[in-house]
Amino acid sequence: MKINFITGNKHKVKEAKHIFENFGIEVQHLNIGYPEIQGELIEVASFGAVNVSSRLNEPVIVEDAGLFIKALNWFPGVYSSYVQETIGNKGILKLMNNVNDRYAEFRSVIGFCKPNSEPVTFLGTVRGHISFKEKGDFGFAFDPLFYPEGYKKTFGELKTEEKNKFSHRRKALEKFAMWYKYYRGD
Ligand code: IMP
């Protein structure tokens, strides 16, 4: 059993390979790019999956993720990569200055599509809160700002293997793998 994973990110491929191994699913990595529309994660992942599966004429998965902060009306959300490149973690901390409700979630959506079919999506979420300063050198992007619920360390202070045991991406990838292997019915 095999699946094409369309992404420009090698870390995501490594993570997917590791998880899918347990399900006997082989990952074929293709870095071919696809249009990212403005919209919710589910819309972005669905559109991307439909686009690439019809171009390749094969089943594919794509992934879209972001950080959603409650007190900022769930900003940066789908703008996460742009916000990370522009105002960065320091900018987010400024926006969160004097904000008491620091609840936030990382969300990841896997979009699956096979040619001439409707896309299917799988959501993975990690609940947590935003720190008062950046902590930790592991991980990437918003990791040093995010305390997952029940942890006294930020994602940036957790080794990648530890974070990946319960990351938003892991949850979405696992949901997909379970469905792909056991339930998809074709
Ligand atoms: P992408 O969809 O994986 O490209 O994620 C969009 C943006 O969300 C990234 O550029 C990061 O800024 C942020 N992001 C997504 N997942 C994570 C994560 O696990 N840690 C930190 N930042 C993340």
mmCIF file with all atom_site columns, C-alpha atoms and ligand atoms in Angstrom:
data_model
loop_
_atom_site.group_PDB
_atom_site.id
_atom_site.type_symbol
_atom_site.label_atom_id
_atom_site.label_alt_id
_atom_site.label_comp_id
_atom_site.label_asym_id
_atom_site.label_entity_id
_atom_site.label_seq_id
_atom_site.pdbx_PDB_ins_code
_atom_site.Cartn_x
_atom_site.Cartn_y
_atom_site.Cartn_z
_atom_site.occupancy
_atom_site.B_iso_or_equiv
_atom_site.pdbx_formal_charge
_atom_site.auth_seq_id
_atom_site.auth_comp_id
_atom_site.auth_asym_id
_atom_site.auth_atom_id
_atom_site.pdbx_PDB_model_num
ATOM   1   C CA  . MET A 1 1   ? 0.000   0.000  0.000   1.00 0.00 ? 1   MET A CA  1
ATOM   2   C CA  . LYS A 1 2   ? 1.427   3.375  -1.047  1.00 0.00 ? 2   LYS A CA  1
ATOM   3   C CA  . ILE A 1 3   ? 0.482   7.068  -0.894  1.00 0.00 ? 3   ILE A CA  1
ATOM   4   C CA  . ASN A 1 4   ? 1.897   10.161 -2.634  1.00 0.00 ? 4   ASN A CA  1
ATOM   5   C CA  . PHE A 1 5   ? 2.648   12.950 -0.130  1.00 0.00 ? 5   PHE A CA  1
ATOM   6   C CA  . ILE A 1 6   ? 2.854   16.362 -1.830  1.00 0.00 ? 6   ILE A CA  1
ATOM   7   C CA  . THR A 1 7   ? 4.941   18.773 0.228   1.00 0.00 ? 7   THR A CA  1
ATOM   8   C CA  . GLY A 1 8   ? 8.062   20.905 0.076   1.00 0.00 ? 8   GLY A CA  1
ATOM   9   C CA  . ASN A 1 9   ? 8.919   20.041 3.673   1.00 0.00 ? 9   ASN A CA  1
ATOM   10  C CA  . LYS A 1 10  ? 11.305  17.101 4.283   1.00 0.00 ? 10  LYS A CA  1
ATOM   11  C CA  . HIS A 1 11  ? 10.496  17.047 8.008   1.00 0.00 ? 11  HIS A CA  1
ATOM   12  C CA  . LYS A 1 12  ? 6.856   16.342 7.270   1.00 0.00 ? 12  LYS A CA  1
ATOM   13  C CA  . VAL A 1 13  ? 7.860   13.470 5.001   1.00 0.00 ? 13  VAL A CA  1
ATOM   14  C CA  . LYS A 1 14  ? 10.062  11.964 7.689   1.00 0.00 ? 14  LYS A CA  1
ATOM   15  C CA  . GLU A 1 15  ? 7.260   12.258 10.228  1.00 0.00 ? 15  GLU A CA  1
ATOM   16  C CA  . ALA A 1 16  ? 4.734   10.681 7.854   1.00 0.00 ? 16  ALA A CA  1
ATOM   17  C CA  . LYS A 1 17  ? 7.089   7.809  6.967   1.00 0.00 ? 17  LYS A CA  1
ATOM   18  C CA  . HIS A 1 18  ? 7.617   7.052  10.639  1.00 0.00 ? 18  HIS A CA  1
ATOM   19  C CA  . ILE A 1 19  ? 3.883   7.009  11.416  1.00 0.00 ? 19  ILE A CA  1
ATOM   20  C CA  . PHE A 1 20  ? 2.728   5.215  8.265   1.00 0.00 ? 20  PHE A CA  1
ATOM   21  C CA  . GLU A 1 21  ? 5.275   2.425  8.828   1.00 0.00 ? 21  GLU A CA  1
ATOM   22  C CA  . ASN A 1 22  ? 3.036   1.136  11.627  1.00 0.00 ? 22  ASN A CA  1
ATOM   23  C CA  . PHE A 1 23  ? 0.195   0.863  9.131   1.00 0.00 ? 23  PHE A CA  1
ATOM   24  C CA  . GLY A 1 24  ? 2.219   -0.756 6.342   1.00 0.00 ? 24  GLY A CA  1
ATOM   25  C CA  . ILE A 1 25  ? 1.782   2.339  4.140   1.00 0.00 ? 25  ILE A CA  1
ATOM   26  C CA  . GLU A 1 26  ? 4.721   3.422  1.993   1.00 0.00 ? 26  GLU A CA  1
ATOM   27  C CA  . VAL A 1 27  ? 5.236   7.174  1.436   1.00 0.00 ? 27  VAL A CA  1
ATOM   28  C CA  . GLN A 1 28  ? 6.209   8.493  -1.963  1.00 0.00 ? 28  GLN A CA  1
ATOM   29  C CA  . HIS A 1 29  ? 7.421   12.097 -1.571  1.00 0.00 ? 29  HIS A CA  1
ATOM   30  C CA  . LEU A 1 30  ? 6.668   14.514 -4.419  1.00 0.00 ? 30  LEU A CA  1
ATOM   31  C CA  . ASN A 1 31  ? 7.695   18.158 -4.175  1.00 0.00 ? 31  ASN A CA  1
ATOM   32  C CA  . ILE A 1 32  ? 5.635   19.617 -6.989  1.00 0.00 ? 32  ILE A CA  1
ATOM   33  C CA  . GLY A 1 33  ? 3.780   22.571 -5.495  1.00 0.00 ? 33  GLY A CA  1
ATOM   34  C CA  . TYR A 1 34  ? 0.093   23.426 -5.768  1.00 0.00 ? 34  TYR A CA  1
ATOM   35  C CA  . PRO A 1 35  ? -2.052  26.562 -5.540  1.00 0.00 ? 35  PRO A CA  1
ATOM   36  C CA  . GLU A 1 36  ? -2.816  27.591 -1.942  1.00 0.00 ? 36  GLU A CA  1
ATOM   37  C CA  . ILE A 1 37  ? -6.184  29.356 -1.962  1.00 0.00 ? 37  ILE A CA  1
ATOM   38  C CA  . GLN A 1 38  ? -7.299  31.861 0.707   1.00 0.00 ? 38  GLN A CA  1
ATOM   39  C CA  . GLY A 1 39  ? -9.580  29.984 3.080   1.00 0.00 ? 39  GLY A CA  1
ATOM   40  C CA  . GLU A 1 40  ? -9.881  27.722 6.097   1.00 0.00 ? 40  GLU A CA  1
ATOM   41  C CA  . LEU A 1 41  ? -7.328  24.905 6.518   1.00 0.00 ? 41  LEU A CA  1
ATOM   42  C CA  . ILE A 1 42  ? -9.884  22.355 5.314   1.00 0.00 ? 42  ILE A CA  1
ATOM   43  C CA  . GLU A 1 43  ? -10.557 24.348 2.143   1.00 0.00 ? 43  GLU A CA  1
ATOM   44  C CA  . VAL A 1 44  ? -6.848  24.853 1.440   1.00 0.00 ? 44  VAL A CA  1
ATOM   45  C CA  . ALA A 1 45  ? -6.039  21.149 1.940   1.00 0.00 ? 45  ALA A CA  1
ATOM   46  C CA  . SER A 1 46  ? -9.076  19.999 -0.070  1.00 0.00 ? 46  SER A CA  1
ATOM   47  C CA  . PHE A 1 47  ? -8.337  22.308 -2.988  1.00 0.00 ? 47  PHE A CA  1
ATOM   48  C CA  . GLY A 1 48  ? -4.655  21.310 -3.038  1.00 0.00 ? 48  GLY A CA  1
ATOM   49  C CA  . ALA A 1 49  ? -5.447  17.577 -2.946  1.00 0.00 ? 49  ALA A CA  1
ATOM   50  C CA  . VAL A 1 50  ? -8.021  17.840 -5.760  1.00 0.00 ? 50  VAL A CA  1
ATOM   51  C CA  . ASN A 1 51  ? -5.643  19.910 -7.870  1.00 0.00 ? 51  ASN A CA  1
ATOM   52  C CA  . VAL A 1 52  ? -2.653  17.563 -7.582  1.00 0.00 ? 52  VAL A CA  1
ATOM   53  C CA  . SER A 1 53  ? -4.579  14.298 -7.844  1.00 0.00 ? 53  SER A CA  1
ATOM   54  C CA  . SER A 1 54  ? -6.133  15.428 -11.110 1.00 0.00 ? 54  SER A CA  1
ATOM   55  C CA  . ARG A 1 55  ? -2.767  16.616 -12.464 1.00 0.00 ? 55  ARG A CA  1
ATOM   56  C CA  . LEU A 1 56  ? -0.992  13.350 -11.535 1.00 0.00 ? 56  LEU A CA  1
ATOM   57  C CA  . ASN A 1 57  ? -4.004  11.126 -12.102 1.00 0.00 ? 57  ASN A CA  1
ATOM   58  C CA  . GLU A 1 58  ? -3.142  9.390  -8.816  1.00 0.00 ? 58  GLU A CA  1
ATOM   59  C CA  . PRO A 1 59  ? -4.322  9.498  -5.200  1.00 0.00 ? 59  PRO A CA  1
ATOM   60  C CA  . VAL A 1 60  ? -2.440  12.068 -3.089  1.00 0.00 ? 60  VAL A CA  1
ATOM   61  C CA  . ILE A 1 61  ? -2.303  13.713 0.327   1.00 0.00 ? 61  ILE A CA  1
ATOM   62  C CA  . VAL A 1 62  ? -1.326  17.303 1.161   1.00 0.00 ? 62  VAL A CA  1
ATOM   63  C CA  . GLU A 1 63  ? -1.100  18.983 4.574   1.00 0.00 ? 63  GLU A CA  1
ATOM   64  C CA  . ASP A 1 64  ? -1.884  22.478 5.821   1.00 0.00 ? 64  ASP A CA  1
ATOM   65  C CA  . ALA A 1 65  ? -1.308  23.698 9.376   1.00 0.00 ? 65  ALA A CA  1
ATOM   66  C CA  . GLY A 1 66  ? -1.306  26.759 11.606  1.00 0.00 ? 66  GLY A CA  1
ATOM   67  C CA  . LEU A 1 67  ? -1.394  28.282 15.081  1.00 0.00 ? 67  LEU A CA  1
ATOM   68  C CA  . PHE A 1 68  ? -4.789  29.573 16.261  1.00 0.00 ? 68  PHE A CA  1
ATOM   69  C CA  . ILE A 1 69  ? -4.879  31.976 19.244  1.00 0.00 ? 69  ILE A CA  1
ATOM   70  C CA  . LYS A 1 70  ? -8.284  32.431 20.894  1.00 0.00 ? 70  LYS A CA  1
ATOM   71  C CA  . ALA A 1 71  ? -7.770  35.960 22.272  1.00 0.00 ? 71  ALA A CA  1
ATOM   72  C CA  . LEU A 1 72  ? -6.724  37.136 18.782  1.00 0.00 ? 72  LEU A CA  1
ATOM   73  C CA  . ASN A 1 73  ? -9.917  35.767 17.195  1.00 0.00 ? 73  ASN A CA  1
ATOM   74  C CA  . TRP A 1 74  ? -7.917  32.686 16.151  1.00 0.00 ? 74  TRP A CA  1
ATOM   75  C CA  . PHE A 1 75  ? -5.220  34.715 14.376  1.00 0.00 ? 75  PHE A CA  1
ATOM   76  C CA  . PRO A 1 76  ? -2.728  33.937 12.802  1.00 0.00 ? 76  PRO A CA  1
ATOM   77  C CA  . GLY A 1 77  ? -4.508  30.703 11.736  1.00 0.00 ? 77  GLY A CA  1
ATOM   78  C CA  . VAL A 1 78  ? -4.314  30.274 7.977   1.00 0.00 ? 78  VAL A CA  1
ATOM   79  C CA  . TYR A 1 79  ? -1.930  33.255 7.803   1.00 0.00 ? 79  TYR A CA  1
ATOM   80  C CA  . SER A 1 80  ? 0.603   31.483 10.069  1.00 0.00 ? 80  SER A CA  1
ATOM   81  C CA  . SER A 1 81  ? 3.467   31.155 7.624   1.00 0.00 ? 81  SER A CA  1
ATOM   82  C CA  . TYR A 1 82  ? 3.128   34.784 6.458   1.00 0.00 ? 82  TYR A CA  1
ATOM   83  C CA  . VAL A 1 83  ? 2.907   36.062 10.039  1.00 0.00 ? 83  VAL A CA  1
ATOM   84  C CA  . GLN A 1 84  ? 5.909   33.945 11.035  1.00 0.00 ? 84  GLN A CA  1
ATOM   85  C CA  . GLU A 1 85  ? 7.933   35.462 8.161   1.00 0.00 ? 85  GLU A CA  1
ATOM   86  C CA  . THR A 1 86  ? 6.858   39.027 8.938   1.00 0.00 ? 86  THR A CA  1
ATOM   87  C CA  . ILE A 1 87  ? 6.187   39.907 12.603  1.00 0.00 ? 87  ILE A CA  1
ATOM   88  C CA  . GLY A 1 88  ? 7.518   36.540 13.870  1.00 0.00 ? 88  GLY A CA  1
ATOM   89  C CA  . ASN A 1 89  ? 7.336   35.288 17.451  1.00 0.00 ? 89  ASN A CA  1
ATOM   90  C CA  . LYS A 1 90  ? 8.235   38.691 18.903  1.00 0.00 ? 90  LYS A CA  1
ATOM   91  C CA  . GLY A 1 91  ? 5.302   40.251 17.053  1.00 0.00 ? 91  GLY A CA  1
ATOM   92  C CA  . ILE A 1 92  ? 2.903   37.631 18.424  1.00 0.00 ? 92  ILE A CA  1
ATOM   93  C CA  . LEU A 1 93  ? 4.190   38.248 21.961  1.00 0.00 ? 93  LEU A CA  1
ATOM   94  C CA  . LYS A 1 94  ? 3.582   41.971 21.476  1.00 0.00 ? 94  LYS A CA  1
ATOM   95  C CA  . LEU A 1 95  ? 0.000   41.313 20.380  1.00 0.00 ? 95  LEU A CA  1
ATOM   96  C CA  . MET A 1 96  ? -0.424  39.135 23.480  1.00 0.00 ? 96  MET A CA  1
ATOM   97  C CA  . ASN A 1 97  ? 0.962   41.783 25.844  1.00 0.00 ? 97  ASN A CA  1
ATOM   98  C CA  . ASN A 1 98  ? -1.401  42.122 28.863  1.00 0.00 ? 98  ASN A CA  1
ATOM   99  C CA  . VAL A 1 99  ? -3.691  39.405 27.485  1.00 0.00 ? 99  VAL A CA  1
ATOM   100 C CA  . ASN A 1 100 ? -4.752  36.980 30.229  1.00 0.00 ? 100 ASN A CA  1
ATOM   101 C CA  . ASP A 1 101 ? -6.550  34.360 28.168  1.00 0.00 ? 101 ASP A CA  1
ATOM   102 C CA  . ARG A 1 102 ? -3.588  32.721 26.434  1.00 0.00 ? 102 ARG A CA  1
ATOM   103 C CA  . TYR A 1 103 ? -5.421  29.680 25.056  1.00 0.00 ? 103 TYR A CA  1
ATOM   104 C CA  . ALA A 1 104 ? -4.177  28.522 21.629  1.00 0.00 ? 104 ALA A CA  1
ATOM   105 C CA  . GLU A 1 105 ? -4.285  25.478 19.373  1.00 0.00 ? 105 GLU A CA  1
ATOM   106 C CA  . PHE A 1 106 ? -2.069  24.072 16.683  1.00 0.00 ? 106 PHE A CA  1
ATOM   107 C CA  . ARG A 1 107 ? -4.184  22.533 13.939  1.00 0.00 ? 107 ARG A CA  1
ATOM   108 C CA  . SER A 1 108 ? -3.181  20.347 11.019  1.00 0.00 ? 108 SER A CA  1
ATOM   109 C CA  . VAL A 1 109 ? -5.389  19.146 8.191   1.00 0.00 ? 109 VAL A CA  1
ATOM   110 C CA  . ILE A 1 110 ? -4.496  16.310 5.836   1.00 0.00 ? 110 ILE A CA  1
ATOM   111 C CA  . GLY A 1 111 ? -6.374  16.476 2.536   1.00 0.00 ? 111 GLY A CA  1
ATOM   112 C CA  . PHE A 1 112 ? -6.727  13.251 0.538   1.00 0.00 ? 112 PHE A CA  1
ATOM   113 C CA  . CYS A 1 113 ? -8.073  12.972 -2.997  1.00 0.00 ? 113 CYS A CA  1
ATOM   114 C CA  . LYS A 1 114 ? -8.092  10.422 -5.787  1.00 0.00 ? 114 LYS A CA  1
ATOM   115 C CA  . PRO A 1 115 ? -8.785  11.406 -9.384  1.00 0.00 ? 115 PRO A CA  1
ATOM   116 C CA  . ASN A 1 116 ? -12.375 12.358 -10.181 1.00 0.00 ? 116 ASN A CA  1
ATOM   117 C CA  . SER A 1 117 ? -13.489 12.032 -6.543  1.00 0.00 ? 117 SER A CA  1
ATOM   118 C CA  . GLU A 1 118 ? -14.480 14.277 -3.683  1.00 0.00 ? 118 GLU A CA  1
ATOM   119 C CA  . PRO A 1 119 ? -11.623 15.135 -1.285  1.00 0.00 ? 119 PRO A CA  1
ATOM   120 C CA  . VAL A 1 120 ? -11.585 13.819 2.297   1.00 0.00 ? 120 VAL A CA  1
ATOM   121 C CA  . THR A 1 121 ? -9.949  15.711 5.181   1.00 0.00 ? 121 THR A CA  1
ATOM   122 C CA  . PHE A 1 122 ? -8.538  14.736 8.594   1.00 0.00 ? 122 PHE A CA  1
ATOM   123 C CA  . LEU A 1 123 ? -8.040  17.272 11.404  1.00 0.00 ? 123 LEU A CA  1
ATOM   124 C CA  . GLY A 1 124 ? -5.466  16.979 14.191  1.00 0.00 ? 124 GLY A CA  1
ATOM   125 C CA  . THR A 1 125 ? -5.409  19.496 17.067  1.00 0.00 ? 125 THR A CA  1
ATOM   126 C CA  . VAL A 1 126 ? -3.148  20.148 20.072  1.00 0.00 ? 126 VAL A CA  1
ATOM   127 C CA  . ARG A 1 127 ? -4.545  22.395 22.819  1.00 0.00 ? 127 ARG A CA  1
ATOM   128 C CA  . GLY A 1 128 ? -2.245  24.647 24.812  1.00 0.00 ? 128 GLY A CA  1
ATOM   129 C CA  . HIS A 1 129 ? -1.334  28.222 25.656  1.00 0.00 ? 129 HIS A CA  1
ATOM   130 C CA  . ILE A 1 130 ? 0.997   30.984 24.567  1.00 0.00 ? 130 ILE A CA  1
ATOM   131 C CA  . SER A 1 131 ? 4.072   31.650 26.727  1.00 0.00 ? 131 SER A CA  1
ATOM   132 C CA  . PHE A 1 132 ? 5.160   35.113 27.918  1.00 0.00 ? 132 PHE A CA  1
ATOM   133 C CA  . LYS A 1 133 ? 8.536   34.757 26.238  1.00 0.00 ? 133 LYS A CA  1
ATOM   134 C CA  . GLU A 1 134 ? 10.205  32.504 23.699  1.00 0.00 ? 134 GLU A CA  1
ATOM   135 C CA  . LYS A 1 135 ? 11.558  29.314 25.264  1.00 0.00 ? 135 LYS A CA  1
ATOM   136 C CA  . GLY A 1 136 ? 13.622  26.538 23.708  1.00 0.00 ? 136 GLY A CA  1
ATOM   137 C CA  . ASP A 1 137 ? 15.746  25.996 20.637  1.00 0.00 ? 137 ASP A CA  1
ATOM   138 C CA  . PHE A 1 138 ? 14.181  22.822 19.256  1.00 0.00 ? 138 PHE A CA  1
ATOM   139 C CA  . GLY A 1 139 ? 11.521  22.716 16.580  1.00 0.00 ? 139 GLY A CA  1
ATOM   140 C CA  . PHE A 1 140 ? 10.644  25.630 14.320  1.00 0.00 ? 140 PHE A CA  1
ATOM   141 C CA  . ALA A 1 141 ? 8.430   28.695 13.812  1.00 0.00 ? 141 ALA A CA  1
ATOM   142 C CA  . PHE A 1 142 ? 5.983   29.129 16.728  1.00 0.00 ? 142 PHE A CA  1
ATOM   143 C CA  . ASP A 1 143 ? 7.276   26.147 18.743  1.00 0.00 ? 143 ASP A CA  1
ATOM   144 C CA  . PRO A 1 144 ? 9.081   28.292 21.388  1.00 0.00 ? 144 PRO A CA  1
ATOM   145 C CA  . LEU A 1 145 ? 5.787   30.129 22.121  1.00 0.00 ? 145 LEU A CA  1
ATOM   146 C CA  . PHE A 1 146 ? 3.518   27.136 22.663  1.00 0.00 ? 146 PHE A CA  1
ATOM   147 C CA  . TYR A 1 147 ? 2.978   25.198 25.914  1.00 0.00 ? 147 TYR A CA  1
ATOM   148 C CA  . PRO A 1 148 ? 0.970   22.067 25.076  1.00 0.00 ? 148 PRO A CA  1
ATOM   149 C CA  . GLU A 1 149 ? -1.712  21.363 27.694  1.00 0.00 ? 149 GLU A CA  1
ATOM   150 C CA  . GLY A 1 150 ? -0.340  19.465 30.704  1.00 0.00 ? 150 GLY A CA  1
ATOM   151 C CA  . TYR A 1 151 ? 3.317   20.247 29.913  1.00 0.00 ? 151 TYR A CA  1
ATOM   152 C CA  . LYS A 1 152 ? 5.723   22.599 31.658  1.00 0.00 ? 152 LYS A CA  1
ATOM   153 C CA  . LYS A 1 153 ? 7.874   22.773 28.517  1.00 0.00 ? 153 LYS A CA  1
ATOM   154 C CA  . THR A 1 154 ? 7.139   24.568 25.255  1.00 0.00 ? 154 THR A CA  1
ATOM   155 C CA  . PHE A 1 155 ? 7.263   22.689 21.943  1.00 0.00 ? 155 PHE A CA  1
ATOM   156 C CA  . GLY A 1 156 ? 10.593  24.479 21.488  1.00 0.00 ? 156 GLY A CA  1
ATOM   157 C CA  . GLU A 1 157 ? 11.936  22.795 24.628  1.00 0.00 ? 157 GLU A CA  1
ATOM   158 C CA  . LEU A 1 158 ? 10.755  19.317 23.628  1.00 0.00 ? 158 LEU A CA  1
ATOM   159 C CA  . LYS A 1 159 ? 12.924  17.156 21.396  1.00 0.00 ? 159 LYS A CA  1
ATOM   160 C CA  . THR A 1 160 ? 11.357  16.591 17.977  1.00 0.00 ? 160 THR A CA  1
ATOM   161 C CA  . GLU A 1 161 ? 10.631  12.918 18.785  1.00 0.00 ? 161 GLU A CA  1
ATOM   162 C CA  . GLU A 1 162 ? 8.797   13.943 21.961  1.00 0.00 ? 162 GLU A CA  1
ATOM   163 C CA  . LYS A 1 163 ? 6.756   16.633 20.207  1.00 0.00 ? 163 LYS A CA  1
ATOM   164 C CA  . ASN A 1 164 ? 5.923   14.284 17.355  1.00 0.00 ? 164 ASN A CA  1
ATOM   165 C CA  . LYS A 1 165 ? 4.392   11.733 19.729  1.00 0.00 ? 165 LYS A CA  1
ATOM   166 C CA  . PHE A 1 166 ? 1.353   13.978 20.138  1.00 0.00 ? 166 PHE A CA  1
ATOM   167 C CA  . SER A 1 167 ? 1.699   16.800 17.604  1.00 0.00 ? 167 SER A CA  1
ATOM   168 C CA  . HIS A 1 168 ? -1.261  18.129 15.599  1.00 0.00 ? 168 HIS A CA  1
ATOM   169 C CA  . ARG A 1 169 ? 0.374   16.697 12.473  1.00 0.00 ? 169 ARG A CA  1
ATOM   170 C CA  . ARG A 1 170 ? 0.765   13.268 14.048  1.00 0.00 ? 170 ARG A CA  1
ATOM   171 C CA  . LYS A 1 171 ? -2.910  13.196 14.994  1.00 0.00 ? 171 LYS A CA  1
ATOM   172 C CA  . ALA A 1 172 ? -4.018  14.173 11.492  1.00 0.00 ? 172 ALA A CA  1
ATOM   173 C CA  . LEU A 1 173 ? -1.602  11.715 9.829   1.00 0.00 ? 173 LEU A CA  1
ATOM   174 C CA  . GLU A 1 174 ? -2.745  8.891  12.116  1.00 0.00 ? 174 GLU A CA  1
ATOM   175 C CA  . LYS A 1 175 ? -6.423  9.573  11.445  1.00 0.00 ? 175 LYS A CA  1
ATOM   176 C CA  . PHE A 1 176 ? -5.711  9.483  7.724   1.00 0.00 ? 176 PHE A CA  1
ATOM   177 C CA  . ALA A 1 177 ? -3.599  6.286  7.932   1.00 0.00 ? 177 ALA A CA  1
ATOM   178 C CA  . MET A 1 178 ? -6.291  4.491  9.950   1.00 0.00 ? 178 MET A CA  1
ATOM   179 C CA  . TRP A 1 179 ? -8.956  5.451  7.426   1.00 0.00 ? 179 TRP A CA  1
ATOM   180 C CA  . TYR A 1 180 ? -6.795  4.718  4.387   1.00 0.00 ? 180 TYR A CA  1
ATOM   181 C CA  . LYS A 1 181 ? -5.870  1.279  5.623   1.00 0.00 ? 181 LYS A CA  1
ATOM   182 C CA  . TYR A 1 182 ? -9.133  0.097  7.156   1.00 0.00 ? 182 TYR A CA  1
ATOM   183 C CA  . TYR A 1 183 ? -12.152 2.158  6.125   1.00 0.00 ? 183 TYR A CA  1
ATOM   184 C CA  . ARG A 1 184 ? -11.871 3.780  2.734   1.00 0.00 ? 184 ARG A CA  1
ATOM   185 C CA  . GLY A 1 185 ? -13.791 0.946  1.095   1.00 0.00 ? 185 GLY A CA  1
ATOM   186 C CA  . ASP A 1 186 ? -12.358 0.579  -2.395  1.00 0.00 ? 186 ASP A CA  1
HETATM 187 P P1  . IMP B 2 .   ? 2.364   24.589 7.011   1.00 0.00 ? 1   IMP B P1  1
HETATM 188 O O1  . IMP B 2 .   ? 0.995   24.426 6.522   1.00 0.00 ? 1   IMP B O1  1
HETATM 189 O O2  . IMP B 2 .   ? 2.914   23.319 7.607   1.00 0.00 ? 1   IMP B O2  1
HETATM 190 O O3  . IMP B 2 .   ? 3.279   25.263 6.039   1.00 0.00 ? 1   IMP B O3  1
HETATM 191 O O4  . IMP B 2 .   ? 2.275   25.545 8.258   1.00 0.00 ? 1   IMP B O4  1
HETATM 192 C C1  . IMP B 2 .   ? 1.995   26.914 8.123   1.00 0.00 ? 1   IMP B C1  1
HETATM 193 C C2  . IMP B 2 .   ? 2.718   27.660 9.200   1.00 0.00 ? 1   IMP B C2  1
HETATM 194 O O5  . IMP B 2 .   ? 2.177   27.324 10.481  1.00 0.00 ? 1   IMP B O5  1
HETATM 195 C C3  . IMP B 2 .   ? 4.202   27.329 9.275   1.00 0.00 ? 1   IMP B C3  1
HETATM 196 O O6  . IMP B 2 .   ? 4.942   28.122 8.397   1.00 0.00 ? 1   IMP B O6  1
HETATM 197 C C4  . IMP B 2 .   ? 4.490   27.673 10.721  1.00 0.00 ? 1   IMP B C4  1
HETATM 198 O O7  . IMP B 2 .   ? 4.683   29.066 10.844  1.00 0.00 ? 1   IMP B O7  1
HETATM 199 C C5  . IMP B 2 .   ? 3.192   27.296 11.434  1.00 0.00 ? 1   IMP B C5  1
HETATM 200 N N1  . IMP B 2 .   ? 3.275   25.913 11.968  1.00 0.00 ? 1   IMP B N1  1
HETATM 201 C C6  . IMP B 2 .   ? 2.642   24.820 11.504  1.00 0.00 ? 1   IMP B C6  1
HETATM 202 N N2  . IMP B 2 .   ? 2.958   23.731 12.218  1.00 0.00 ? 1   IMP B N2  1
HETATM 203 C C7  . IMP B 2 .   ? 3.816   24.168 13.157  1.00 0.00 ? 1   IMP B C7  1
HETATM 204 C C8  . IMP B 2 .   ? 4.516   23.484 14.205  1.00 0.00 ? 1   IMP B C8  1
HETATM 205 O O8  . IMP B 2 .   ? 4.443   22.272 14.414  1.00 0.00 ? 1   IMP B O8  1
HETATM 206 N N3  . IMP B 2 .   ? 5.317   24.260 14.967  1.00 0.00 ? 1   IMP B N3  1
HETATM 207 C C9  . IMP B 2 .   ? 5.468   25.602 14.782  1.00 0.00 ? 1   IMP B C9  1
HETATM 208 N N4  . IMP B 2 .   ? 4.851   26.274 13.834  1.00 0.00 ? 1   IMP B N4  1
HETATM 209 C C10 . IMP B 2 .   ? 4.029   25.549 13.015  1.00 0.00 ? 1   IMP B C10 1
#
